[in-house]
Amino acid sequence: MKPRLSRRTMLRGFGLGSIAIGLPVLEAMLDDHGNALRPAGAQTVRQPNLAMFFTPCGVSVNGTTGEPTWHFWPQSTGAGYALSRCLMPLAPFQNDFLVLQNLYKAEADRNLDIVSDAHSRGHASFMTGGSVQTNGQVEFPSIDHVAADALGATTPFKVLATALGGAIGTPSYANNISWKSANAAEPCERDPVALFRKLFGGGGSGATPLVDYHKSVFDYVRGDLDRMKLQVGATDVARIDEHAQSIRELEVQLAGSQNTSADCKTPTPTNPAYGGQPSEYDHIDGSYSNERAQAMIQLQVLAMSCDLTRFTSFMLASRDNKRQFPWLTGGGLDVTDGGDGHHAISHDSSPNGLEKQARIVEDELKQFAYMLDLMKKNVQGANTMLYNSIVMFASECGQGEGHDFHNIPIVLAGNAGGLLKSGRHIKYAPDSSYSSLMVSILNLLGVSASGFGAYKDGALGELT
Amino acid sequence: MSTPLRASVSPQPRLRINCSAVSGLNRSRLRLACLTSVLGLVLGCTSQVASNGGNGKSSTNNAAKPGPIGGGNGSGGGGSTTPPTGVGSAPPPTQVVVNAMLDENPVGTCGAGPIKPGGSYLRRLTNPEFVASGRDLLNLPQTELTNVRLFAEGTSNNAAGLRVSSAHAALYYDAAESIANQALSTPERRAQLAPCELSGASDDCLKQLIEKVIWRGFRQNVTQEQKAGLLTLAHAAVNAADPDPYKAAKLVIQGVLNSPFFLYKKDTTNDGPLMPVPNPAWKQLSSYSLLERMSYFILGTLPDEAMMQQALTEQYDRSSNAVALARQMLADPRAKEGLYRFVEDWLNLPKVLKVPRDKNRYPEWNETLAQSMLRESQRYLEDFYWADNANFTDLLTSSYSYVDSGIAPIYGLQAQGAAQKVTFAANQPRGGFLTLPALLTLTVVGGDVLAPIVRGKYIRDTFLCSSPPLPPATLKIPTPSADTNVSVRKRLASHSTDPVCAACHQQLDPVGFGLEQYDLIGRFNPKGFEQENLIGKGRLYGLLGDPEFLGAKELEQLLHDSNATRGCIVKHLQSYAFARGIGEIDACTVADSFKAFEAGKYNLKELIVSLVSSDSFRHITPGVQ
């Protein structure tokens, strides 16, 4: 497969780089695909991106009192709050994000009888608004697919699902957070080189053919899929339809992107300022290091910048990845255990354990800061990609020690083109709904919705 | 022994038959021997479990379904009476109840029931099957296909997990293009595919090529429409004035390899009673479908032309013909790779290439050593799945291996060069599959303290088809200590003394402890890191009498001699043959195969022959999924 990305194609019309913010809505009605923008009053010129950033195992809680430690959660609320220790890497962006406290992901506490492992339910419920089902399924498609379907995505990739760490023999809901439908995970790219090839082509075996025969071959295949449908039973018809749909998606990807704006350019080396030395410490399949994480992050930002997609998701790790952190070792504290790694540490409530957890979460937020940095430097007209996007950092559970889903740690960055009012720490009433945040995100993206997944009770307040 | 082909794969969920309440990737669960005991447990690790009426023996000679916690078939016998660790005043002593149950009587489990064939469903080719089929369809040497890159999952053949996403479609497209290029790269190869000049793309010659590849590639009759469709596809090259004179022919091959008729195994049935069907609810598979099933099961690839011709006349839907065909296939040298695919999947051998090790504790661990381990296992297992008249279960209890220079240091032997057969004396701690370095290594991901648990789980899943579910979410589980100065047994002590943990963990840890004298790269190291005297004392809960044992070899003997193991092997083979989990409906097919396994003196090939002649293999029940 060699997707065509022509970087020399002229911008269609003006492109939107030259339209300044603040002009009356009338002059900024359409994005570069000719789609109407979000509801009147929207001051942005571009359909916002949504980037989801997943981490496992929650943040620390005081083992004796059960209260959150103040490593992650800031003590003061409102604007101008003092950053906590773990949030320090985000200091340059304090005005660009919100910290949201007291959101409860009730969906993860459902279907315990189907899957007793809390982390699996935590992963499955991260962006689907539901829990697990039997046979490795979830209950609902994830928010990236819901939004893309509602908005009619016309980008080469409807969504981009990425992760670090391989599919390691555990159920698919522990290794995927993006779901096309309840029983089909979005194929997830786990290797930066493969991701680059997928997005931008190049490499592969043999010379670039002069003629592209994809359509001809797939026309034939479509004929055979129709013939096969006549021969098989009812449940297999769904399987064939899925196959046909996959071919359609592939053809859309192959048609390539038309964007050639200046910010769509080849990736640059990773930034060591974000602490990304290569890790020689293999975990399950040897794929975690901050350097690789940053390579994946950079490619996602690039994909959005080149309009290859508007929806990305990134699993920094899953609970099963058993990450070790030799680069965080120091001050008499060893943040490696040769065994269960991060997961084990998240269950250690001793003072040493809490300190280790703090270092880990801070390191994770460093990678998130790297993403925000790239997006903030990516100019889009009078604004930046960060301004025009919604970027959400969260963990699958609130605190790993008790597998608790109350008080999920959430950093919601970006301004959705101006609608999201950032720069605050908001502490909601206890047990406010995590899914209501998903509803709000959908609304900010331009999807009119009052429910998400199993939840039906409207959007989360105080965000706009 | 050819090196099994490996596309770039990650460790994959494999065929599993176990009790775990957490299903594997789209896997159906075995319900036969699964207790739901954990639901009855009181919350919190310091609480007491309901003491049961100790019913003494584990399940034998009964066909009853699993009973409720602690009653019925629960194995209460042999549990130690230990006060639970806990807070507050001493509660009355509670018996530690280990809820293990092994099906030592597969025949009894069937009872008087009839065989029930499963349903019919599309089964996508696994990655090795795709490559082998492309290779054999086009007469290419194996070496030319090593660069075929397919989507990472797809070594395990459970059908539910094998789908085609856009990523798969892209990789299949690339693979087909690459294979087509190679298939037409020399005059000799072109001549094999069509006895006419394929450049110049005359319709006549293209039609001959189509005839050659489509019927065999699709493993069933094809319509004129389909053949015409391939011709139209070939014309795309002509219409584009492609400078490659063979492009039209290549497109024919690409069309075939991308088609669902190539990518999926499917069941076509005989309509109309050519043969009386034992049960009106069933349908009999057609001759082509049976041939396809058997070919992929035994040879791991599509049927060859001679067999396809035979299918026209021989009616493999007759049981006797199917048996003859099975024997014919088993005598084919390609069956060695085909049978190895089952063994590899069952034992999860490729995982040894993926497990990480702490470089400080195991500096010798690297890819070369892992490759040596894999090769040793492959060569060893050949003697049990492939050699004539071999007793398959003896893989557990033999007293030799094949040691090359890479693996010799693990055994403390001198480097030898190429692999040589090394026989172990009776008093040596080696002999049998559980003492092979590959087994001791691939079973453990994570540190030393986890080793007994995960090795125990692997053994129960692989050889006994019975292991406990994951801990309930409501249980507060403290992590085992990471203090490497304390022995592993001490660090896992609560698993045996605390009744809430013990109910499940006593099925696992005492099995894994039997292997504690072997370190995480398979060296015999009875002192361990903590300088103790490890003797491998363990216990196999669930077998009659919950027997104790000392060391790997005694454990191997217990497994070897047990009907539970024999039954479990049967289940794994059936799961592989049917590309799905084994469930209650299969109880009588399992029983029949178990009897045949016994009658054939536990020879794997004989078991395969018996399975192929079973009504379950040759019929489907429409509408069942």
PDB file of N, CA, C and O in Angstrom, chain B residues 489-517:
ATOM      1  N   ARG B 489       9.075 -18.639  48.274  1.00  0.00           N
ATOM      2  CA  ARG B 489       8.011 -19.326  49.019  1.00  0.00           C
ATOM      3  C   ARG B 489       7.497 -18.460  50.165  1.00  0.00           C
ATOM      4  O   ARG B 489       6.304 -18.385  50.421  1.00  0.00           O
ATOM      5  N   LYS B 490       8.437 -17.786  50.836  1.00  0.00           N
ATOM      6  CA  LYS B 490       8.006 -16.945  51.959  1.00  0.00           C
ATOM      7  C   LYS B 490       7.180 -15.784  51.441  1.00  0.00           C
ATOM      8  O   LYS B 490       6.171 -15.405  52.038  1.00  0.00           O
ATOM      9  N   ARG B 491       7.613 -15.234  50.322  1.00  0.00           N
ATOM     10  CA  ARG B 491       6.908 -14.062  49.828  1.00  0.00           C
ATOM     11  C   ARG B 491       5.512 -14.404  49.332  1.00  0.00           C
ATOM     12  O   ARG B 491       4.636 -13.550  49.267  1.00  0.00           O
ATOM     13  N   LEU B 492       5.291 -15.662  48.989  1.00  0.00           N
ATOM     14  CA  LEU B 492       3.962 -16.065  48.515  1.00  0.00           C
ATOM     15  C   LEU B 492       3.190 -16.820  49.586  1.00  0.00           C
ATOM     16  O   LEU B 492       2.200 -17.478  49.287  1.00  0.00           O
ATOM     17  N   ALA B 493       3.635 -16.696  50.845  1.00  0.00           N
ATOM     18  CA  ALA B 493       3.061 -17.542  51.888  1.00  0.00           C
ATOM     19  C   ALA B 493       1.554 -17.384  52.025  1.00  0.00           C
ATOM     20  O   ALA B 493       0.837 -18.367  52.250  1.00  0.00           O
ATOM     21  N   SER B 494       1.056 -16.177  51.886  1.00  0.00           N
ATOM     22  CA  SER B 494      -0.380 -15.998  52.131  1.00  0.00           C
ATOM     23  C   SER B 494      -1.225 -16.771  51.120  1.00  0.00           C
ATOM     24  O   SER B 494      -2.384 -17.069  51.373  1.00  0.00           O
ATOM     25  N   HIS B 495      -0.634 -17.138  50.023  1.00  0.00           N
ATOM     26  CA  HIS B 495      -1.410 -17.898  49.038  1.00  0.00           C
ATOM     27  C   HIS B 495      -1.806 -19.262  49.565  1.00  0.00           C
ATOM     28  O   HIS B 495      -2.738 -19.889  49.060  1.00  0.00           O
ATOM     29  N   SER B 496      -1.024 -19.751  50.554  1.00  0.00           N
ATOM     30  CA  SER B 496      -1.369 -21.074  51.064  1.00  0.00           C
ATOM     31  C   SER B 496      -2.030 -21.007  52.427  1.00  0.00           C
ATOM     32  O   SER B 496      -2.802 -21.881  52.785  1.00  0.00           O
ATOM     33  N   THR B 497      -1.752 -19.949  53.187  1.00  0.00           N
ATOM     34  CA  THR B 497      -2.298 -19.908  54.539  1.00  0.00           C
ATOM     35  C   THR B 497      -3.632 -19.183  54.616  1.00  0.00           C
ATOM     36  O   THR B 497      -4.439 -19.449  55.487  1.00  0.00           O
ATOM     37  N   ASP B 498      -3.849 -18.271  53.733  1.00  0.00           N
ATOM     38  CA  ASP B 498      -5.095 -17.506  53.774  1.00  0.00           C
ATOM     39  C   ASP B 498      -6.142 -18.213  52.925  1.00  0.00           C
ATOM     40  O   ASP B 498      -5.977 -18.353  51.722  1.00  0.00           O
ATOM     41  N   PRO B 499      -7.245 -18.632  53.555  1.00  0.00           N
ATOM     42  CA  PRO B 499      -8.212 -19.463  52.817  1.00  0.00           C
ATOM     43  C   PRO B 499      -8.774 -18.777  51.577  1.00  0.00           C
ATOM     44  O   PRO B 499      -9.090 -19.439  50.589  1.00  0.00           O
ATOM     45  N   VAL B 500      -8.906 -17.455  51.640  1.00  0.00           N
ATOM     46  CA  VAL B 500      -9.491 -16.779  50.496  1.00  0.00           C
ATOM     47  C   VAL B 500      -8.568 -16.847  49.293  1.00  0.00           C
ATOM     48  O   VAL B 500      -9.000 -17.050  48.162  1.00  0.00           O
ATOM     49  N   CYS B 501      -7.265 -16.701  49.541  1.00  0.00           N
ATOM     50  CA  CYS B 501      -6.302 -16.817  48.441  1.00  0.00           C
ATOM     51  C   CYS B 501      -6.149 -18.278  48.017  1.00  0.00           C
ATOM     52  O   CYS B 501      -6.048 -18.592  46.832  1.00  0.00           O
ATOM     53  N   ALA B 502      -6.113 -19.132  49.049  1.00  0.00           N
ATOM     54  CA  ALA B 502      -5.728 -20.517  48.780  1.00  0.00           C
ATOM     55  C   ALA B 502      -6.713 -21.240  47.893  1.00  0.00           C
ATOM     56  O   ALA B 502      -6.326 -22.138  47.144  1.00  0.00           O
ATOM     57  N   ALA B 503      -7.983 -20.876  48.000  1.00  0.00           N
ATOM     58  CA  ALA B 503      -8.984 -21.591  47.215  1.00  0.00           C
ATOM     59  C   ALA B 503      -8.574 -21.692  45.748  1.00  0.00           C
ATOM     60  O   ALA B 503      -8.788 -22.700  45.094  1.00  0.00           O
ATOM     61  N   CYS B 504      -8.007 -20.626  45.238  1.00  0.00           N
ATOM     62  CA  CYS B 504      -7.555 -20.648  43.842  1.00  0.00           C
ATOM     63  C   CYS B 504      -6.054 -20.882  43.717  1.00  0.00           C
ATOM     64  O   CYS B 504      -5.609 -21.673  42.888  1.00  0.00           O
ATOM     65  N   HIS B 505      -5.286 -20.213  44.570  1.00  0.00           N
ATOM     66  CA  HIS B 505      -3.839 -20.258  44.372  1.00  0.00           C
ATOM     67  C   HIS B 505      -3.228 -21.606  44.634  1.00  0.00           C
ATOM     68  O   HIS B 505      -2.161 -21.930  44.082  1.00  0.00           O
ATOM     69  N   GLN B 506      -3.875 -22.412  45.460  1.00  0.00           N
ATOM     70  CA  GLN B 506      -3.317 -23.729  45.699  1.00  0.00           C
ATOM     71  C   GLN B 506      -3.427 -24.626  44.470  1.00  0.00           C
ATOM     72  O   GLN B 506      -2.815 -25.692  44.427  1.00  0.00           O
ATOM     73  N   GLN B 507      -4.174 -24.200  43.496  1.00  0.00           N
ATOM     74  CA  GLN B 507      -4.160 -24.956  42.243  1.00  0.00           C
ATOM     75  C   GLN B 507      -2.913 -24.601  41.429  1.00  0.00           C
ATOM     76  O   GLN B 507      -2.510 -25.358  40.550  1.00  0.00           O
ATOM     77  N   LEU B 508      -2.365 -23.440  41.698  1.00  0.00           N
ATOM     78  CA  LEU B 508      -1.283 -22.925  40.842  1.00  0.00           C
ATOM     79  C   LEU B 508       0.094 -23.029  41.494  1.00  0.00           C
ATOM     80  O   LEU B 508       0.984 -23.687  40.976  1.00  0.00           O
ATOM     81  N   ASP B 509       0.257 -22.333  42.625  1.00  0.00           N
ATOM     82  CA  ASP B 509       1.597 -22.218  43.210  1.00  0.00           C
ATOM     83  C   ASP B 509       2.239 -23.582  43.493  1.00  0.00           C
ATOM     84  O   ASP B 509       3.407 -23.789  43.147  1.00  0.00           O
ATOM     85  N   PRO B 510       1.533 -24.527  44.123  1.00  0.00           N
ATOM     86  CA  PRO B 510       2.203 -25.792  44.434  1.00  0.00           C
ATOM     87  C   PRO B 510       2.639 -26.555  43.184  1.00  0.00           C
ATOM     88  O   PRO B 510       3.533 -27.394  43.267  1.00  0.00           O
ATOM     89  N   VAL B 511       2.007 -26.284  42.070  1.00  0.00           N
ATOM     90  CA  VAL B 511       2.472 -26.915  40.833  1.00  0.00           C
ATOM     91  C   VAL B 511       3.763 -26.240  40.390  1.00  0.00           C
ATOM     92  O   VAL B 511       4.773 -26.883  40.092  1.00  0.00           O
ATOM     93  N   GLY B 512       3.739 -24.900  40.379  1.00  0.00           N
ATOM     94  CA  GLY B 512       4.918 -24.156  39.964  1.00  0.00           C
ATOM     95  C   GLY B 512       6.104 -24.364  40.884  1.00  0.00           C
ATOM     96  O   GLY B 512       7.262 -24.352  40.450  1.00  0.00           O
ATOM     97  N   PHE B 513       5.834 -24.563  42.173  1.00  0.00           N
ATOM     98  CA  PHE B 513       6.945 -24.809  43.113  1.00  0.00           C
ATOM     99  C   PHE B 513       7.702 -26.074  42.739  1.00  0.00           C
ATOM    100  O   PHE B 513       8.889 -26.205  43.029  1.00  0.00           O
ATOM    101  N   GLY B 514       7.009 -27.010  42.114  1.00  0.00           N
ATOM    102  CA  GLY B 514       7.706 -28.228  41.693  1.00  0.00           C
ATOM    103  C   GLY B 514       8.862 -27.926  40.746  1.00  0.00           C
ATOM    104  O   GLY B 514       9.789 -28.714  40.611  1.00  0.00           O
ATOM    105  N   LEU B 515       8.810 -26.752  40.104  1.00  0.00           N
ATOM    106  CA  LEU B 515       9.868 -26.398  39.150  1.00  0.00           C
ATOM    107  C   LEU B 515      10.824 -25.354  39.719  1.00  0.00           C
ATOM    108  O   LEU B 515      11.609 -24.759  38.994  1.00  0.00           O
ATOM    109  N   GLU B 516      10.763 -25.133  41.050  1.00  0.00           N
ATOM    110  CA  GLU B 516      11.526 -24.016  41.622  1.00  0.00           C
ATOM    111  C   GLU B 516      13.034 -24.202  41.525  1.00  0.00           C
ATOM    112  O   GLU B 516      13.791 -23.252  41.701  1.00  0.00           O
ATOM    113  N   GLN B 517      13.472 -25.426  41.258  1.00  0.00           N
ATOM    114  CA  GLN B 517      14.915 -25.645  41.164  1.00  0.00           C
ATOM    115  C   GLN B 517      15.486 -25.181  39.834  1.00  0.00           C
ATOM    116  O   GLN B 517      16.703 -25.235  39.624  1.00  0.00           O
TER     117      GLN B 517
END
